[in-house]
Short mmCIF file of C-alpha atoms in Angstrom, two decimals:
data_model
loop_
_atom_site.label_atom_id
_atom_site.label_comp_id
_atom_site.label_asym_id
_atom_site.label_seq_id
_atom_site.Cartn_x
_atom_site.Cartn_y
_atom_site.Cartn_z
CA MET A 30 179.21 67.91 81.92
CA ASN A 31 182.57 67.80 83.69
CA LYS A 32 183.45 71.17 82.25
CA LEU A 33 180.20 72.65 83.55
CA LEU A 34 180.86 71.25 87.02
CA ILE A 35 184.39 72.63 86.99
CA ILE A 36 183.26 76.06 85.85
CA PHE A 37 180.49 76.06 88.46
CA PHE A 38 182.92 75.04 91.19
CA LEU A 39 185.56 77.55 90.21
CA LEU A 40 182.99 80.35 90.15
CA SER A 41 181.15 79.31 93.28
CA SER A 42 184.41 78.90 95.20
CA ASN A 43 184.29 82.72 95.52
CA PHE A 44 181.47 82.28 97.97
CA PHE A 45 183.58 80.12 100.21
CA ILE A 46 185.62 83.14 101.13
CA LYS A 47 184.66 84.71 104.41
CA SER A 48 186.42 87.98 103.68
CA THR A 49 188.29 89.48 100.75
CA TYR A 50 191.70 88.04 101.58
CA ALA A 51 190.47 85.29 103.87
CA GLU A 52 192.58 82.29 104.61
CA THR A 53 189.67 80.32 106.08
CA TRP A 54 187.72 78.29 103.58
CA THR A 55 184.87 75.86 103.77
CA LEU A 56 186.32 72.40 103.35
CA PRO A 57 185.28 71.22 99.88
CA PRO A 58 182.84 68.29 99.61
CA SER A 59 183.87 64.70 99.08
CA GLY A 60 185.40 64.20 95.65
CA VAL A 61 186.94 67.67 95.61
CA ASP A 62 190.49 68.26 96.82
CA ILE A 63 190.84 71.85 95.67
CA PHE A 64 189.88 75.07 97.37
CA GLY A 65 190.64 78.77 97.13
CA GLN A 66 190.81 81.12 94.22
CA THR A 67 193.51 82.39 91.88
CA LYS A 68 193.07 86.06 91.04
CA THR A 69 194.85 88.65 88.94
CA ILE A 70 195.25 92.22 90.18
CA LYS A 71 196.84 95.35 88.75
CA VAL A 72 199.58 96.82 90.88
CA SER A 73 201.28 100.15 91.40
CA SER A 74 205.00 100.73 90.95
CA LYS A 75 205.02 101.96 94.55
CA ASP A 76 204.52 98.38 95.72
CA THR A 77 206.99 95.53 95.66
CA LEU A 78 205.91 91.93 95.19
CA LEU A 79 206.89 91.48 98.85
CA ASP A 80 204.26 94.00 99.97
CA ILE A 81 201.64 92.44 97.73
CA ALA A 82 202.45 88.94 99.01
CA ARG A 83 201.97 90.00 102.60
CA GLN A 84 198.80 91.94 101.83
CA TYR A 85 197.21 88.84 100.29
CA ASP A 86 198.67 86.26 102.73
CA ILE A 87 200.99 84.71 100.17
CA GLY A 88 204.59 83.61 100.71
CA GLN A 89 207.56 85.23 98.95
CA ALA A 90 208.51 82.16 96.91
CA GLU A 91 204.86 81.58 95.97
CA ILE A 92 204.36 85.03 94.50
CA LEU A 93 207.68 84.91 92.63
CA LEU A 94 206.88 81.51 91.09
CA ALA A 95 203.45 82.66 89.98
CA ASN A 96 204.85 85.90 88.50
CA PRO A 97 208.21 85.10 86.91
CA ASN A 98 208.02 88.10 84.56
CA VAL A 99 207.22 90.74 87.15
CA ASP A 100 210.12 92.59 88.78
CA ARG A 101 210.11 91.68 92.47
CA TRP A 102 211.40 95.07 93.59
CA LEU A 103 210.02 97.38 90.93
CA PRO A 104 206.83 96.28 89.24
CA GLU A 105 205.56 98.72 86.65
CA ASP A 106 202.31 100.63 87.09
CA ASN A 107 199.37 98.45 86.03
CA ASP A 108 201.48 95.30 85.85
CA GLU A 109 199.21 92.31 86.27
CA VAL A 110 200.13 90.15 89.24
CA ILE A 111 198.70 86.68 89.79
CA LEU A 112 197.66 85.87 93.33
CA PRO A 113 198.14 82.09 93.57
CA SER A 114 195.59 81.41 96.29
CA ARG A 115 194.14 78.13 95.05
CA TYR A 116 195.49 74.96 96.59
CA ILE A 117 195.26 71.21 96.36
CA ILE A 118 194.81 69.78 99.84
CA PRO A 119 197.84 67.62 100.70
CA ASN A 120 197.09 63.92 100.36
CA VAL A 121 197.29 63.08 104.08
CA ASP A 122 194.77 62.86 106.92
CA ARG A 123 192.85 66.11 107.18
CA LYS A 124 193.61 66.51 110.85
CA GLY A 125 195.34 69.18 112.91
CA LEU A 126 198.20 71.05 111.25
CA VAL A 127 199.81 69.84 108.03
CA ILE A 128 203.00 71.67 107.03
CA ASN A 129 204.27 71.02 103.52
CA LEU A 130 207.90 72.16 103.38
CA ALA A 131 208.15 72.09 99.58
CA GLU A 132 205.30 74.55 99.17
CA MET A 133 206.15 76.45 102.37
CA ARG A 134 202.55 76.45 103.53
CA VAL A 135 200.60 75.21 106.54
CA TYR A 136 197.06 73.81 106.44
CA TYR A 137 194.96 73.64 109.57
CA PHE A 138 191.92 71.38 109.81
CA PRO A 139 190.17 72.37 113.03
CA GLU A 140 187.85 69.97 114.82
CA THR A 141 184.35 70.66 113.53
CA GLN A 142 182.13 72.29 116.13
CA ASN A 143 178.50 71.19 116.49
CA GLY A 144 176.47 72.28 113.49
CA ASN A 145 179.33 74.14 111.84
CA LYS A 146 180.68 73.35 108.42
CA PRO A 147 184.18 71.91 108.40
CA VAL A 148 186.78 74.46 107.34
CA VAL A 149 190.40 74.54 106.27
CA ILE A 150 192.73 77.40 107.18
CA THR A 151 195.95 77.98 105.29
CA HIS A 152 198.89 80.37 105.62
CA PRO A 153 202.35 80.72 104.10
CA VAL A 154 205.31 79.79 106.31
CA GLY A 155 209.06 80.30 106.35
CA ILE A 156 211.06 77.13 106.92
CA GLY A 157 214.57 76.03 107.86
CA ARG A 158 217.30 76.94 105.41
CA MET A 159 219.59 74.43 103.72
CA ASP A 160 221.10 72.09 106.35
CA TRP A 161 218.61 73.35 108.94
CA ILE A 162 215.56 71.55 107.61
CA THR A 163 212.54 71.07 109.85
CA PRO A 164 212.27 67.35 110.72
CA LEU A 165 209.57 65.44 108.85
CA GLY A 166 207.00 63.33 110.70
CA THR A 167 204.08 63.58 113.07
CA SER A 168 204.25 65.38 116.39
CA LYS A 169 201.96 67.63 118.41
CA ILE A 170 201.81 71.06 120.00
CA ILE A 171 203.08 70.72 123.54
CA GLU A 172 203.22 74.36 124.63
CA LYS A 173 201.86 77.75 123.61
CA LYS A 174 203.62 80.89 124.73
CA LYS A 175 202.67 84.52 124.24
CA ASP A 176 205.58 87.00 124.28
CA PRO A 177 208.13 84.18 124.38
CA THR A 178 211.72 84.45 125.51
CA TRP A 179 214.20 83.09 122.99
CA ILE A 180 217.26 81.05 123.85
CA PRO A 181 219.30 80.89 120.64
CA PRO A 182 220.46 77.34 119.85
CA LYS A 183 224.18 76.71 120.04
CA SER A 184 224.34 75.64 116.39
CA LEU A 185 222.97 79.02 115.30
CA GLN A 186 225.44 80.91 117.48
CA LEU A 187 228.34 78.90 116.04
CA ASP A 188 227.07 79.57 112.52
CA ARG A 189 227.00 83.30 113.15
CA ILE A 190 230.52 83.26 114.59
CA ALA A 191 231.73 81.21 111.60
CA ASN A 192 230.24 83.84 109.27
CA GLY A 193 231.95 86.68 111.13
CA GLU A 194 228.70 87.90 112.66
CA GLN A 195 228.05 88.94 116.22
CA PRO A 196 226.42 86.07 118.16
CA TYR A 197 223.03 86.68 119.73
CA PRO A 198 222.81 87.26 123.47
CA SER A 199 222.38 83.94 125.31
CA ILE A 200 218.81 84.94 126.20
CA VAL A 201 216.63 87.28 124.14
CA PRO A 202 213.71 88.67 126.17
CA PRO A 203 210.30 89.42 124.63
CA GLY A 204 210.24 92.64 122.65
CA PRO A 205 210.96 94.19 119.27
CA THR A 206 214.33 92.45 118.88
CA ASN A 207 213.07 88.96 119.64
CA PRO A 208 213.06 86.94 116.38
CA LEU A 209 210.18 84.79 117.62
CA GLY A 210 207.79 87.74 117.56
CA LYS A 211 204.87 87.70 119.96
CA HIS A 212 203.64 84.11 119.72
CA ALA A 213 205.27 80.69 119.77
CA MET A 214 203.97 77.10 119.80
CA ARG A 215 206.38 74.32 120.66
CA LEU A 216 206.41 71.01 118.78
CA SER A 217 207.02 67.72 120.57
CA ILE A 218 209.49 66.63 117.88
CA ALA A 219 213.27 66.55 118.54
CA GLY A 220 213.02 67.15 122.26
CA GLY A 221 210.86 70.25 121.84
CA SER A 222 213.49 72.34 120.08
CA TYR A 223 211.31 73.36 117.13
CA LEU A 224 208.68 76.08 117.24
CA ILE A 225 205.96 77.57 115.11
CA HIS A 226 206.35 81.27 115.80
CA GLY A 227 205.84 84.83 114.63
CA THR A 228 208.62 87.07 113.42
CA ILE A 229 210.14 90.52 113.40
CA LYS A 230 211.17 89.92 109.77
CA PRO A 231 207.85 89.22 108.04
CA PHE A 232 209.25 89.38 104.52
CA GLY A 233 211.07 86.12 105.24
CA VAL A 234 207.74 84.25 105.33
CA GLY A 235 207.54 81.90 102.37
CA MET A 236 211.33 81.57 102.23
CA ARG A 237 214.01 79.26 103.57
CA VAL A 238 215.43 81.48 106.26
CA SER A 239 214.98 79.96 109.71
CA ALA A 240 217.11 77.61 111.77
CA GLY A 241 214.48 74.89 111.36
CA CYS A 242 211.51 76.56 113.04
CA ILE A 243 208.30 77.45 111.20
CA ARG A 244 207.93 81.19 110.77
CA MET A 245 204.58 82.90 110.15
CA TYR A 246 203.36 86.43 109.47
CA PRO A 247 202.62 88.06 112.87
CA GLU A 248 198.93 88.47 112.00
CA ASP A 249 198.66 84.81 110.92
CA ILE A 250 200.32 83.31 114.01
CA GLU A 251 198.19 85.52 116.21
CA ALA A 252 194.98 84.24 114.58
CA LEU A 253 196.16 80.63 114.65
CA PHE A 254 197.51 80.85 118.19
CA ASN A 255 194.02 81.56 119.50
CA LYS A 256 192.46 78.66 117.58
CA ILE A 257 194.94 75.83 118.15
CA PRO A 258 194.72 73.88 121.41
CA VAL A 259 197.72 72.25 123.05
CA GLY A 260 197.82 68.62 121.91
CA THR A 261 196.94 69.45 118.27
CA GLN A 262 198.58 67.02 115.84
CA VAL A 263 201.29 68.50 113.59
CA ARG A 264 202.36 66.62 110.51
CA VAL A 265 205.39 67.87 108.57
CA ILE A 266 205.63 66.61 104.99
CA ASN A 267 207.80 67.46 101.98
CA GLU A 268 205.70 67.05 98.83
CA PRO A 269 206.61 69.17 95.80
CA ILE A 270 204.07 67.22 93.71
CA LYS A 271 200.40 67.30 94.70
CA LEU A 272 197.47 65.74 92.89
CA GLY A 273 193.79 66.22 93.57
CA TRP A 274 190.35 65.71 92.15
CA LEU A 275 187.68 68.12 91.16
CA PHE A 276 184.94 65.52 90.68
CA ASP A 277 186.24 63.46 87.73
CA SER A 278 188.95 65.89 86.69
CA LEU A 279 192.53 65.54 87.85
CA PHE A 280 194.57 68.58 88.88
CA ILE A 281 198.29 68.80 89.57
CA GLU A 282 200.16 71.37 91.66
CA LEU A 283 203.93 71.46 91.23
CA HIS A 284 206.58 73.19 93.29
CA PRO A 285 210.35 73.22 92.88
CA PRO A 286 211.98 70.64 95.16
CA LEU A 287 214.01 71.88 98.11
CA GLU A 288 217.70 72.50 97.34
CA GLU A 289 218.85 69.36 99.14
CA ASP A 290 216.37 67.28 97.08
CA GLN A 291 217.60 68.51 93.70
CA GLU A 292 219.42 65.26 92.97
CA LYS A 293 216.40 63.17 93.91
CA TYR A 294 214.26 65.26 91.56
CA GLN A 295 216.87 65.58 88.80
CA ASP A 296 214.48 63.92 86.35
CA TYR A 297 211.47 65.85 87.56
CA GLU A 298 209.27 64.75 84.65
CA ARG A 299 209.84 61.06 85.36
CA LYS A 300 209.11 61.68 89.05
CA VAL A 301 205.85 63.39 88.16
CA ILE A 302 204.75 60.58 85.83
CA ALA A 303 205.58 57.93 88.43
CA PHE A 304 203.73 59.99 91.04
CA ILE A 305 200.64 60.25 88.82
CA ASN A 306 200.69 56.50 88.11
CA ASP A 307 201.02 55.65 91.81
CA PHE A 308 198.29 58.11 92.68
CA LEU A 309 195.86 56.73 90.09
CA ALA A 310 196.69 53.15 91.07
CA SER A 311 195.83 53.99 94.65
CA GLN A 312 192.44 55.29 93.48
CA GLY A 313 191.36 51.97 91.96
CA ASP A 314 191.33 50.39 88.52
CA LYS A 315 188.39 52.36 87.18
CA ARG A 316 190.01 55.75 87.70
CA MET A 317 193.28 54.39 86.27
CA GLN A 318 191.45 53.35 83.08
CA ASP A 319 189.20 56.40 82.76
CA ILE A 320 191.80 59.11 83.13
CA GLU A 321 193.75 60.31 80.13
CA ILE A 322 196.49 62.86 80.78
CA ASP A 323 196.94 65.89 78.54
CA GLN A 324 200.66 65.51 77.89
CA GLU A 325 201.18 69.02 76.52
CA VAL A 326 199.55 70.65 79.53
CA LEU A 327 201.51 68.38 81.88
CA LYS A 328 204.81 69.28 80.19
CA GLN A 329 204.04 72.97 80.51
CA ALA A 330 203.11 72.55 84.18
CA ILE A 331 206.37 70.68 84.81
CA HIS A 332 208.31 73.42 83.05
CA GLU A 333 206.65 76.20 85.05
CA LYS A 334 206.31 74.61 88.52
CA SER A 335 204.15 77.61 89.33
CA GLY A 336 202.54 76.24 92.48
CA ILE A 337 199.14 76.82 90.88
CA PRO A 338 196.81 73.80 90.41
CA VAL A 339 196.55 72.88 86.71
CA LEU A 340 193.91 70.65 85.11
CA VAL A 341 195.83 67.79 83.49
CA SER A 342 193.18 65.23 82.63
CA LEU A 343 191.43 65.25 79.27
CA PRO A 344 187.63 65.29 79.27
CA ASP A 345 186.04 61.86 79.48
CA ILE A 346 184.44 61.79 76.00
CA GLU A 347 182.54 58.54 76.54
CA ASN A 348 180.86 59.76 79.71
CA THR A 349 180.16 63.15 78.19
CA LEU A 350 178.54 61.49 75.18
CA ALA A 351 176.56 59.20 77.43
CA ILE A 352 175.21 62.16 79.37
CA ASN A 353 174.73 64.42 76.36
CA PRO A 354 173.97 62.10 73.41
CA MET B 21 222.83 79.92 -17.77
CA LYS B 22 220.70 82.97 -17.00
CA VAL B 23 219.31 81.18 -14.02
CA ASN B 24 222.79 80.32 -12.78
CA THR B 25 223.97 83.97 -13.17
CA GLN B 26 220.94 85.26 -11.23
CA HIS B 27 221.55 82.68 -8.53
CA SER B 28 225.22 83.71 -8.25
CA ILE B 29 224.29 87.40 -7.94
CA ARG B 30 221.74 86.58 -5.25
CA MET B 31 224.28 84.53 -3.31
CA LEU B 32 226.89 87.29 -3.60
CA THR B 33 224.43 89.95 -2.38
CA LEU B 34 223.44 87.72 0.52
CA ALA B 35 227.10 87.17 1.39
CA VAL B 36 227.90 90.94 1.33
CA VAL B 37 224.79 91.83 3.40
CA SER B 38 225.51 89.04 5.84
CA SER B 39 229.15 90.00 6.30
CA ALA B 40 228.18 93.69 6.71
CA PHE B 41 225.59 92.72 9.28
CA ILE B 42 228.00 90.44 11.09
CA GLY B 43 230.61 93.21 11.06
CA LEU B 44 228.13 95.73 12.32
CA THR B 45 226.99 93.35 15.05
CA GLY B 46 230.59 92.64 16.04
CA CYS B 47 231.39 96.36 16.43
CA ALA B 48 228.28 97.02 18.49
CA THR B 49 229.01 94.06 20.89
CA THR B 50 232.52 95.27 21.61
CA ALA B 51 231.33 98.76 22.51
CA GLN B 52 228.55 97.48 24.70
CA PHE B 53 230.91 95.00 26.31
CA GLU B 54 233.31 97.77 27.25
CA GLU B 55 230.43 99.84 28.62
CA LEU B 56 229.10 96.80 30.41
CA GLN B 57 232.55 96.01 31.77
CA THR B 58 232.78 99.55 33.12
CA LYS B 59 229.40 99.18 34.73
CA ILE B 60 230.35 95.80 36.15
CA ASN B 61 233.52 97.27 37.56
CA ALA B 62 231.54 100.10 39.12
CA VAL B 63 228.98 97.68 40.56
CA ALA B 64 231.77 95.43 41.85
CA SER B 65 233.38 98.43 43.46
CA ASP B 66 230.03 99.42 45.01
CA ALA B 67 229.49 95.85 46.16
CA SER B 68 232.93 95.74 47.68
CA SER B 69 232.28 99.01 49.46
CA ALA B 70 228.86 97.80 50.62
CA LYS B 71 230.43 94.59 51.85
CA ALA B 72 232.97 96.55 53.82
CA ASP B 73 230.19 98.72 55.24
CA ALA B 74 228.16 95.61 56.10
CA ALA B 75 231.17 94.04 57.79
CA ALA B 76 231.71 97.21 59.80
CA ALA B 77 228.02 97.34 60.72
CA ASN B 78 228.11 93.67 61.62
CA SER B 79 231.12 94.24 63.79
CA LYS B 80 229.39 97.15 65.54
CA ALA B 81 226.20 95.13 65.98
CA SER B 82 228.23 92.30 67.40
CA GLU B 83 230.00 94.70 69.73
CA ALA B 84 226.62 96.17 70.81
CA LEU B 85 225.30 92.65 71.35
CA ASN B 86 228.31 91.83 73.51
CA ILE B 87 227.77 94.99 75.53
CA ALA B 88 224.07 94.20 75.92
CA ASP B 89 224.92 90.62 76.88
CA GLU B 90 227.45 91.84 79.41
CA ALA B 91 224.92 94.34 80.80
CA ASN B 92 222.33 91.60 81.02
CA LYS B 93 224.78 89.32 82.84
CA ARG B 94 225.64 92.12 85.24
CA SER B 95 221.95 92.83 85.77
CA LEU B 96 221.28 89.17 86.53
CA ALA B 97 224.30 89.04 88.82
CA THR B 98 223.07 92.17 90.61
CA GLU B 99 219.61 90.63 90.93
CA GLU B 100 221.21 87.46 92.31
CA ARG B 101 223.34 89.45 94.76
CA LEU B 102 220.31 91.48 95.80
CA GLY B 103 218.24 88.30 96.23
CA ARG B 104 220.93 86.64 98.32
CA ALA B 105 221.47 89.72 100.46
CA PHE B 106 217.72 89.94 100.99
CA ASN B 107 217.49 86.25 101.87
CA LYS B 108 220.34 86.55 104.32
CA SER B 109 218.85 89.62 105.92
CA MET B 110 215.79 87.52 106.66
CA TYR B 111 217.79 84.88 108.54
CA LYS B 112 217.15 84.49 112.22
#
């Protein structure tokens, strides 16, 4: 029975897409934490994985993790490339913007308009590089600016000088050389010094390349900019391990930890097991007792850390027998 | 008496036939042994030569493996350099 439900959901999730490469999805019903669709396409050697990632609204790290055996710069004709566009919704309030640094992705849960179905919008993001991490916590959007002017932070200027590079001008006006691109939204956190913005270097989306700001593909920030009101809550989390339900089946989505968290996640397997136990405990005794984890599948998922949700619970034989005697 | 004489003759004949047979067998074994020894020597020589060839082939295979390993390391290093350069080019 569970299997049938899963198959039905995975097939019907196609219909949640509004357009071929849409990033707006109907929010799944209660009891389902997964949305989106993983697809496989054949590519041409004229493309790089970077081009494909942008075309399908996927981040650079995401597409590399999902396709470890495809050459990033020179895929062969007819190479099969996995598009990892299925996600487990982060286990926090489904409100405003949720940015998960470990998966380098933002989720937006807009207020539901009268009569409309609730939706979730997701895009890849670039985040702060090592030692420039975006601060965790809850804040809100305090300003939206089209064609923003950029005042480079002192720390970035000093870094460039230390690396023998030319510092930026003290003020960068709007235009093709402005790293913020055409849209910027200011966060209330840390005195308003962090932004969600566009870029003139789109291939850096889905990578750790910024000075702590959140970088988005120009087309994504433009779409989001028009939807997000000032005052929208922004929650920044750092969760390389995500768990979610598809009815009675448990899925896990694993990402490599950020560089600075390597020590904390040195024993990744133990972390995952503890995370699963805590998660199940928080769901109540019944779920804790009913769920049996497929250890082989879990080990493989831990080894791969592909960022793709993987079914890790074994079928509930007793319930299946009770339904289908 | 007649029985004893016949018995003695039979024994003598048996002894002569046996010794002739043993002698014949002994001669044949020596010849075959020499031939066999020659063959063994030839085989040993072939084996020694084959061993030398195998050692040379092994050495070449090992050398090729080292070259391939080195090429692979360089390829990975180039990929790493390329990746880092790309990452850095994406910095703000």
